[in-house]
Amino acid sequence: CTSLTTVDLPENLLNLGVSDSASSVFDGSGLTSLTIPKSVSYIEGPISSGCNDLSILVVEDGNMTYKSHGNCIIDIAEHRLIQGCKTSVIPDDGSVLYIGINSFMYITALTDIIIPNTVLEIEEQAFSSTGLTSINIPKNVISIEGNVFKNCSSLREFVVEDGGKELYLSYNSSS
């Protein structure tokens, strides 16, 4: 549904998402912006994987569970970035400790991103099938889970900063 460019979510919407983490609500659509109502208290799975035209992610003020910052959707209590887009700037204010599962998956328009020093973990397939060309992993990152950069055919440079005390890499051989 690449012709879908706008969507109006109801103001009383409580839950948004899909139970299958390999798909997303607006998978591959032509959305350019997405606003999450303040009523949403549960988001399951990625919501905009493959939305390469998406450049604005907003959570309405007053949402007690999620917030937006730098075109990222963040779970406030878990300090987890759950969805990004091609223009995302991951906040460096400590509000993001974890880059969540599938949070940028299939966003081929994402060609670069800065991971701030406040991030501790990058979860499964976070940047899978993106257009990243290089990535710098800060020394404070202690875990990179399976398939984080799977199918990143443009990725040419992977740098881990000196000075880190430990880094756990996991690999999933079945994917």
Short mmCIF file of C-alpha atoms in Angstrom, two decimals:
data_model
loop_
_atom_site.label_atom_id
_atom_site.label_comp_id
_atom_site.label_asym_id
_atom_site.label_seq_id
_atom_site.Cartn_x
_atom_site.Cartn_y
_atom_site.Cartn_z
CA CYS A 1 0.00 0.00 0.00
CA THR A 2 2.63 2.51 -1.07
CA SER A 3 -0.11 5.01 -1.96
CA LEU A 4 -1.08 5.30 1.72
CA THR A 5 0.58 8.57 2.74
CA THR A 6 -1.51 9.69 5.72
CA VAL A 7 -3.41 7.97 8.48
CA ASP A 8 -5.62 9.40 11.21
CA LEU A 9 -5.62 7.25 14.33
CA PRO A 10 -8.62 7.60 16.66
CA GLU A 11 -8.06 9.70 19.78
CA ASN A 12 -9.30 6.87 22.02
CA LEU A 13 -6.99 4.17 20.56
CA LEU A 14 -5.40 2.10 23.34
CA ASN A 15 -3.30 -0.52 21.53
CA LEU A 16 -1.36 -0.42 18.28
CA GLY A 17 0.66 -3.13 16.64
CA VAL A 18 0.90 -6.67 15.38
CA SER A 19 1.84 -9.83 17.26
CA ASP A 20 4.14 -11.02 14.44
CA SER A 21 7.46 -9.19 14.88
CA ALA A 22 8.31 -9.84 11.22
CA SER A 23 5.53 -7.51 10.03
CA SER A 24 4.35 -4.08 10.98
CA VAL A 25 1.11 -2.14 11.04
CA PHE A 26 2.03 0.15 8.14
CA ASP A 27 4.63 -2.16 6.55
CA GLY A 28 6.06 -0.63 3.38
CA SER A 29 3.44 2.10 3.12
CA GLY A 30 4.10 5.57 1.75
CA LEU A 31 3.47 7.28 5.09
CA THR A 32 5.37 10.54 5.49
CA SER A 33 4.39 11.23 9.11
CA LEU A 34 2.78 9.33 11.96
CA THR A 35 1.24 10.71 15.15
CA ILE A 36 0.53 8.34 18.04
CA PRO A 37 -2.45 9.50 20.15
CA LYS A 38 -1.92 10.24 23.84
CA SER A 39 -4.38 7.43 24.66
CA VAL A 40 -2.10 4.64 23.31
CA SER A 41 -0.71 2.63 26.20
CA TYR A 42 0.58 -0.43 24.34
CA ILE A 43 2.54 -0.78 21.11
CA GLU A 44 3.43 -4.31 19.99
CA GLY A 45 6.01 -5.02 17.35
CA PRO A 46 7.32 -2.54 14.82
CA ILE A 47 4.71 -0.14 13.48
CA SER A 48 6.41 1.34 10.44
CA SER A 49 9.00 -1.10 9.11
CA GLY A 50 9.86 -0.43 5.50
CA CYS A 51 8.22 3.00 5.46
CA ASN A 52 11.00 4.73 3.55
CA ASP A 53 9.12 8.00 3.09
CA LEU A 54 8.39 8.34 6.81
CA SER A 55 10.32 11.28 8.23
CA ILE A 56 8.18 12.48 11.15
CA LEU A 57 7.29 10.40 14.22
CA VAL A 58 5.29 12.11 16.96
CA VAL A 59 3.66 10.96 20.19
CA GLU A 60 1.02 13.39 21.40
CA ASP A 61 1.81 15.26 24.62
CA GLY A 62 0.17 13.68 27.64
CA ASN A 63 0.94 10.07 26.72
CA MET A 64 2.06 8.39 29.95
CA THR A 65 3.75 5.38 28.29
CA TYR A 66 5.50 6.71 25.18
CA LYS A 67 7.18 9.90 24.05
CA SER A 68 8.79 11.13 20.88
CA HIS A 69 12.14 12.80 20.59
CA GLY A 70 14.27 13.26 17.48
CA ASN A 71 11.73 11.39 15.34
CA CYS A 72 12.03 8.34 17.59
CA ILE A 73 9.27 6.67 19.60
CA ILE A 74 10.52 5.82 23.09
CA ASP A 75 9.02 3.62 25.81
CA ILE A 76 9.44 5.94 28.80
CA ALA A 77 9.62 3.33 31.59
CA GLU A 78 11.92 0.94 29.72
CA HIS A 79 14.17 3.64 28.20
CA ARG A 80 13.77 1.74 24.93
CA LEU A 81 13.62 3.21 21.44
CA ILE A 82 10.87 1.14 19.84
CA GLN A 83 10.51 2.82 16.44
CA GLY A 84 12.64 5.06 14.30
CA CYS A 85 12.57 6.44 10.78
CA LYS A 86 14.99 7.73 8.15
CA THR A 87 15.41 11.09 9.92
CA SER A 88 15.71 9.77 13.47
CA VAL A 89 18.26 11.28 15.82
CA ILE A 90 18.67 9.05 18.86
CA PRO A 91 18.54 11.28 21.96
CA ASP A 92 21.71 11.49 24.05
CA ASP A 93 19.92 12.67 27.21
CA GLY A 94 19.70 9.21 28.84
CA SER A 95 16.11 8.58 27.73
CA VAL A 96 17.31 5.75 25.44
CA LEU A 97 19.36 2.93 26.96
CA TYR A 98 18.16 0.25 24.54
CA ILE A 99 17.60 0.31 20.81
CA GLY A 100 14.68 -2.08 20.55
CA ILE A 101 13.97 -5.15 18.45
CA ASN A 102 13.24 -4.30 14.78
CA SER A 103 13.15 -0.58 15.56
CA PHE A 104 14.65 0.47 12.20
CA MET A 105 14.16 -2.78 10.26
CA TYR A 106 13.60 -2.49 6.49
CA ILE A 107 14.10 1.28 6.45
CA THR A 108 16.44 1.29 3.48
CA ALA A 109 16.31 5.10 3.38
CA LEU A 110 18.24 5.13 6.70
CA THR A 111 21.83 5.61 5.56
CA ASP A 112 23.47 6.93 8.72
CA ILE A 113 22.73 7.18 12.42
CA ILE A 114 24.69 8.22 15.48
CA ILE A 115 24.42 5.91 18.47
CA PRO A 116 24.96 8.05 21.57
CA ASN A 117 27.20 7.04 24.49
CA THR A 118 24.12 6.57 26.68
CA VAL A 119 23.00 3.44 24.76
CA LEU A 120 23.84 0.14 26.50
CA GLU A 121 22.23 -2.48 24.24
CA ILE A 122 21.21 -2.89 20.61
CA GLU A 123 18.52 -5.54 20.36
CA GLU A 124 17.74 -8.12 17.67
CA GLN A 125 17.43 -6.93 14.09
CA ALA A 126 17.36 -3.28 15.18
CA PHE A 127 19.05 -2.14 11.96
CA SER A 128 18.36 -5.20 9.81
CA SER A 129 17.88 -4.48 6.09
CA THR A 130 18.62 -0.76 6.35
CA GLY A 131 20.75 1.36 4.04
CA LEU A 132 23.42 2.07 6.66
CA THR A 133 26.86 2.60 5.16
CA SER A 134 28.86 2.81 8.39
CA ILE A 135 28.24 2.45 12.11
CA ASN A 136 30.20 3.50 15.17
CA ILE A 137 29.49 1.51 18.35
CA PRO A 138 30.19 3.59 21.48
CA LYS A 139 32.30 2.07 24.25
CA ASN A 140 29.32 1.96 26.65
CA VAL A 141 27.40 -0.53 24.48
CA ILE A 142 27.72 -3.90 26.23
CA SER A 143 25.42 -6.05 24.08
CA ILE A 144 24.63 -6.37 20.38
CA GLU A 145 22.01 -9.06 19.85
CA GLY A 146 21.48 -11.36 16.87
CA ASN A 147 21.10 -10.16 13.31
CA VAL A 148 21.30 -6.48 14.21
CA PHE A 149 22.86 -5.66 10.84
CA LYS A 150 21.47 -8.59 8.82
CA ASN A 151 21.03 -7.79 5.11
CA CYS A 152 22.73 -4.40 5.39
CA SER A 153 24.36 -4.73 2.00
CA SER A 154 25.59 -1.10 2.00
CA LEU A 155 27.36 -1.40 5.37
CA ARG A 156 31.07 -0.94 4.67
CA GLU A 157 32.45 0.22 8.02
CA PHE A 158 31.82 -1.16 11.53
CA VAL A 159 33.80 0.57 14.29
CA VAL A 160 33.80 -0.25 18.01
CA GLU A 161 35.22 2.56 20.16
CA ASP A 162 38.26 1.82 22.29
CA GLY A 163 37.86 1.81 26.05
CA GLY A 164 34.84 -0.43 26.48
CA LYS A 165 35.06 -2.93 29.33
CA GLU A 166 32.99 -5.66 27.70
CA LEU A 167 30.90 -6.31 24.60
CA TYR A 168 28.69 -9.33 24.07
CA LEU A 169 27.83 -10.21 20.49
CA SER A 170 25.20 -12.82 19.75
CA TYR A 171 24.78 -14.62 16.47
CA ASN A 172 21.76 -16.47 15.19
CA SER A 173 22.88 -19.07 12.68
CA SER A 174 19.32 -20.02 11.71
CA SER A 175 18.63 -16.68 10.01
#
